[in-house]
Tab-separated table of C-alpha atoms and ligand atoms in Angstrom:
chain	number	residue	atom	x	y	z
A	239	UNK	CA	-0.041	0.104	-0.185
A	240	UNK	CA	1.245	3.314	-0.843
A	241	UNK	CA	-0.142	6.876	-0.356
A	242	UNK	CA	-1.591	8.235	-3.256
A	243	UNK	CA	-1.451	12.017	-4.620
A	244	UNK	CA	-4.761	13.386	-4.090
A	245	UNK	CA	-6.863	14.412	-6.880
A	246	UNK	CA	-6.926	18.612	-6.854
A	247	UNK	CA	-10.758	18.976	-7.456
A	248	UNK	CA	-10.390	22.752	-9.398
A	249	UNK	CA	-8.297	24.169	-12.189
A	250	UNK	CA	-4.394	25.460	-11.689
A	251	UNK	CA	-5.788	28.615	-12.611
A	252	UNK	CA	-9.267	28.188	-10.559
A	253	UNK	CA	-7.612	30.107	-7.612
A	254	UNK	CA	-6.547	33.845	-9.704
A	255	UNK	CA	-5.980	36.307	-9.234
A	256	UNK	CA	-4.706	35.599	-5.480
A	257	UNK	CA	-2.978	32.324	-6.273
A	258	UNK	CA	-1.426	32.227	-9.622
A	259	UNK	CA	-1.600	29.107	-11.381
A	260	UNK	CA	2.332	28.568	-12.060
A	261	UNK	CA	2.867	28.156	-8.458
A	262	UNK	CA	-0.256	25.902	-7.860
A	263	UNK	CA	1.161	23.685	-10.489
A	264	UNK	CA	4.327	23.278	-9.304
A	265	UNK	CA	3.365	23.348	-5.811
A	266	UNK	CA	1.216	20.584	-6.225
A	267	UNK	CA	2.975	18.497	-8.727
A	268	UNK	CA	6.496	19.308	-7.638
A	269	UNK	CA	5.918	19.871	-3.657
A	270	UNK	CA	3.237	17.822	-3.257
A	271	UNK	CA	4.148	14.866	-5.323
A	272	UNK	CA	7.398	15.225	-3.729
A	273	UNK	CA	6.345	14.656	0.023
A	274	UNK	CA	4.305	11.993	-1.286
A	275	UNK	CA	7.151	10.198	-3.070
A	276	UNK	CA	9.288	10.923	-0.165
A	277	UNK	CA	7.069	9.389	1.899
A	278	UNK	CA	6.178	5.926	0.497
A	279	UNK	CA	10.229	5.794	0.204
A	280	UNK	CA	10.901	6.165	3.730
A	281	UNK	CA	7.770	3.639	5.193
A	282	UNK	CA	8.758	0.659	2.093
A	283	UNK	CA	9.185	-2.458	3.324
A	284	UNK	CA	8.169	-0.908	7.072
A	285	UNK	CA	5.452	-1.488	8.908
A	286	UNK	CA	4.152	2.212	8.504
A	287	UNK	CA	3.382	1.400	5.093
A	288	UNK	CA	-0.209	-0.182	6.486
A	289	UNK	CA	-1.205	2.830	8.855
A	290	UNK	CA	-3.434	5.737	7.606
A	291	UNK	CA	-1.531	8.794	7.454
A	292	UNK	CA	-2.341	9.948	11.263
A	293	UNK	CA	-1.513	6.798	12.738
A	294	UNK	CA	1.889	7.706	11.441
A	295	UNK	CA	1.664	11.265	12.597
A	296	UNK	CA	0.856	11.067	16.325
A	297	UNK	CA	3.644	8.994	16.692
A	298	UNK	CA	5.623	10.627	15.022
A	299	UNK	CA	8.830	11.382	17.429
A	300	UNK	CA	9.725	8.182	17.408
A	301	UNK	CA	10.094	7.662	13.375
A	302	UNK	CA	12.397	9.559	11.005
A	303	UNK	CA	13.550	12.672	9.642
A	304	UNK	CA	11.876	11.665	6.708
A	305	UNK	CA	8.996	10.466	7.081
A	306	UNK	CA	8.284	13.303	9.479
A	307	UNK	CA	8.998	15.739	7.018
A	308	UNK	CA	7.755	14.526	4.012
A	309	UNK	CA	4.427	12.727	6.093
A	310	UNK	CA	3.769	16.191	7.125
A	311	UNK	CA	3.992	17.358	3.782
A	312	UNK	CA	1.595	14.922	2.557
A	313	UNK	CA	-1.059	15.301	4.901
A	314	UNK	CA	-0.733	19.227	5.083
A	315	UNK	CA	-0.775	19.896	1.579
A	316	UNK	CA	-3.794	17.391	1.321
A	317	UNK	CA	-5.967	19.826	3.777
A	318	UNK	CA	-4.280	22.654	1.953
A	319	UNK	CA	-6.031	21.895	-1.289
A	320	UNK	CA	-9.386	20.881	0.711
A	321	UNK	CA	-9.979	23.987	2.409
A	322	UNK	CA	-9.603	26.237	-0.615
A	323	UNK	CA	-11.548	26.783	-3.857
A	324	UNK	CA	-12.501	28.964	-6.502
A	325	UNK	CA	-15.170	31.082	-5.427
A	326	UNK	CA	-14.085	31.402	-1.916
A	327	UNK	CA	-13.823	33.475	0.950
A	328	UNK	CA	-16.448	35.285	3.087
A	329	UNK	CA	-17.036	33.935	6.441
A	330	UNK	CA	-18.410	30.412	7.711
A	331	UNK	CA	-22.045	30.060	8.883
A	332	UNK	CA	-23.573	28.049	11.504
A	333	UNK	CA	-21.834	26.119	14.235
A	334	UNK	CA	-18.776	27.173	13.153
A	335	UNK	CA	-19.387	30.727	12.968
A	336	UNK	CA	-20.787	30.682	16.407
A	337	UNK	CA	-17.698	28.514	18.060
A	338	UNK	CA	-15.286	31.388	16.484
A	339	UNK	CA	-17.354	34.069	17.745
A	340	UNK	CA	-17.233	32.596	21.031
A	341	UNK	CA	-14.185	32.028	21.276
A	342	UNK	CA	-12.111	35.291	19.688
A	343	UNK	CA	-14.826	37.586	20.032
A	344	UNK	CA	-15.410	38.501	16.604
A	345	UNK	CA	-15.161	36.827	13.044
A	346	UNK	CA	-12.620	39.589	12.285
A	347	UNK	CA	-10.898	38.870	15.490
A	348	UNK	CA	-10.305	35.285	14.550
A	349	UNK	CA	-8.753	36.735	11.476
A	350	UNK	CA	-6.808	39.000	12.920
A	351	UNK	CA	-4.982	36.474	15.317
A	352	UNK	CA	-4.952	34.017	12.166
A	353	UNK	CA	-2.942	36.124	10.008
A	354	UNK	CA	-0.471	37.576	12.698
A	355	UNK	CA	0.220	33.559	13.559
A	356	UNK	CA	1.149	33.149	9.209
A	357	UNK	CA	2.866	36.058	9.320
A	358	UNK	CA	5.028	35.606	11.953
A	359	UNK	CA	5.995	32.368	12.009
A	360	UNK	CA	9.520	32.522	11.065
A	361	UNK	CA	10.985	30.705	8.069
A	362	UNK	CA	9.114	28.258	6.508
A	363	UNK	CA	5.820	26.364	8.428
A	364	UNK	CA	2.110	26.991	8.925
A	365	UNK	CA	-0.734	28.099	10.766
A	366	UNK	CA	-3.196	26.591	11.827
A	367	UNK	CA	-6.954	26.956	13.379
A	368	UNK	CA	-7.414	23.489	15.422
A	369	UNK	CA	-10.003	22.146	17.654
A	370	UNK	CA	-8.319	20.963	20.750
A	371	UNK	CA	-10.792	19.022	23.487
A	372	UNK	CA	-13.801	20.500	21.787
A	373	UNK	CA	-12.587	24.072	21.427
A	374	UNK	CA	-10.813	26.481	18.841
A	375	UNK	CA	-6.960	27.124	18.791
A	376	UNK	CA	-4.972	29.198	16.397
A	377	UNK	CA	-1.440	28.684	16.224
A	378	UNK	CA	1.485	28.025	14.134
A	379	UNK	CA	4.160	24.811	13.585
A	380	UNK	CA	7.635	25.000	11.709
A	381	UNK	CA	8.381	23.251	8.857
A	382	UNK	CA	5.690	20.218	7.783
A	383	UNK	CA	4.935	19.614	11.349
A	384	UNK	CA	1.307	19.717	12.166
A	385	UNK	CA	-0.995	19.837	15.877
A	386	UNK	CA	-1.084	15.973	15.159
A	387	UNK	CA	2.154	15.321	15.539
A	388	UNK	CA	3.038	14.496	18.828
A	389	UNK	CA	6.194	16.920	18.659
A	390	UNK	CA	3.819	19.803	17.779
A	391	UNK	CA	3.606	22.367	20.390
A	392	UNK	CA	-0.233	22.627	20.600
A	393	UNK	CA	-1.827	19.057	19.774
A	394	UNK	CA	-5.301	18.914	18.392
A	395	UNK	CA	-7.293	18.184	14.634
A	396	UNK	CA	-6.380	20.652	11.981
A	397	UNK	CA	-9.831	22.573	10.230
A	398	UNK	CA	-8.333	25.295	8.184
A	399	UNK	CA	-4.058	25.630	7.665
A	400	UNK	CA	-2.426	28.110	5.572
A	401	UNK	CA	1.143	27.084	3.986
A	402	UNK	CA	3.953	30.153	4.320
A	403	UNK	CA	6.521	28.139	2.957
A	404	UNK	CA	8.145	30.769	0.486
A	405	UNK	CA	7.324	28.146	-2.340
A	406	UNK	CA	3.838	28.541	-1.411
A	407	UNK	CA	3.776	32.467	-2.743
A	408	UNK	CA	6.991	33.885	-4.004
A	409	UNK	CA	6.900	33.554	-7.926
A	410	UNK	CA	3.665	35.959	-7.502
A	411	UNK	CA	4.241	38.046	-4.051
A	412	UNK	CA	8.241	37.209	-3.453
A	413	UNK	CA	9.019	38.759	-0.055
A	414	UNK	CA	5.337	39.939	0.672
A	415	UNK	CA	4.124	37.774	2.835
A	416	UNK	CA	1.658	39.463	4.483
A	417	UNK	CA	-0.080	40.663	0.791
A	418	UNK	CA	-0.541	36.651	0.361
A	419	UNK	CA	-1.869	36.170	3.865
A	420	UNK	CA	-4.337	38.617	3.581
A	421	UNK	CA	-5.664	37.239	-0.386
A	422	UNK	CA	-5.834	33.941	1.284
A	423	UNK	CA	-8.691	35.087	3.032
A	424	UNK	CA	-10.404	35.135	-0.409
A	425	UNK	CA	-9.709	31.547	-1.094
A	426	UNK	CA	-10.735	29.608	1.758
A	427	UNK	CA	-14.073	27.075	1.110
A	428	UNK	CA	-15.438	28.089	4.450
A	429	UNK	CA	-18.274	24.598	3.820
A	430	UNK	CA	-15.105	22.271	3.764
A	431	UNK	CA	-13.878	24.087	6.753
A	432	UNK	CA	-17.087	23.619	8.402
A	433	UNK	CA	-17.411	19.983	7.446
A	434	UNK	CA	-14.275	19.373	9.095
A	435	UNK	CA	-15.268	21.272	12.218
A	436	UNK	CA	-18.592	18.721	12.454
A	437	UNK	CA	-16.061	15.965	12.140
A	438	UNK	CA	-13.821	17.118	14.598
A	439	UNK	CA	-16.732	17.824	17.449
A	440	UNK	CA	-17.956	14.158	17.355
B	673	MN	MN1	3.468	23.886	0.361
């Protein structure tokens, strides 16, 4: 058994003008494709090849750096493509909006907090909105780490993630990470995030 690069549910140009088609194509085929291939190579012939990715990540401290980096990269990008889409943006609704308002005060305050986590992550990494014991929390991780890993500073179930590696934005935005972060809000598929929230509540 090996992990497969998931099908992208939209075209490379679907997130224009916020995320350009060339960045999408390289990011998906080369970066995500690379993490997938390297993860498979790292677990080939070991007992890890029988496990779902979540099970591998939860004991990541026991595994090699190759499994940590590529397993994280595989999972994180699966989530990233899912929580974005054409005609995205706006705000969440229903239970998720209520939980955001209860936790952060308002959607705007949540947005500021998440954007700040993404902007202040030094070097490469991810900003996250996670569910931790039923509550929402915002934080960031370095490299391809994520909140499912036992090594994460904050652990939980991720429902929204933003890739702030330079490969995610440099072609279009160069060093202007804050502009990329600001535009990310226009491509979020809140329905997908809400579905993850409902899964996390169970
Ligand atoms: Mn990436």
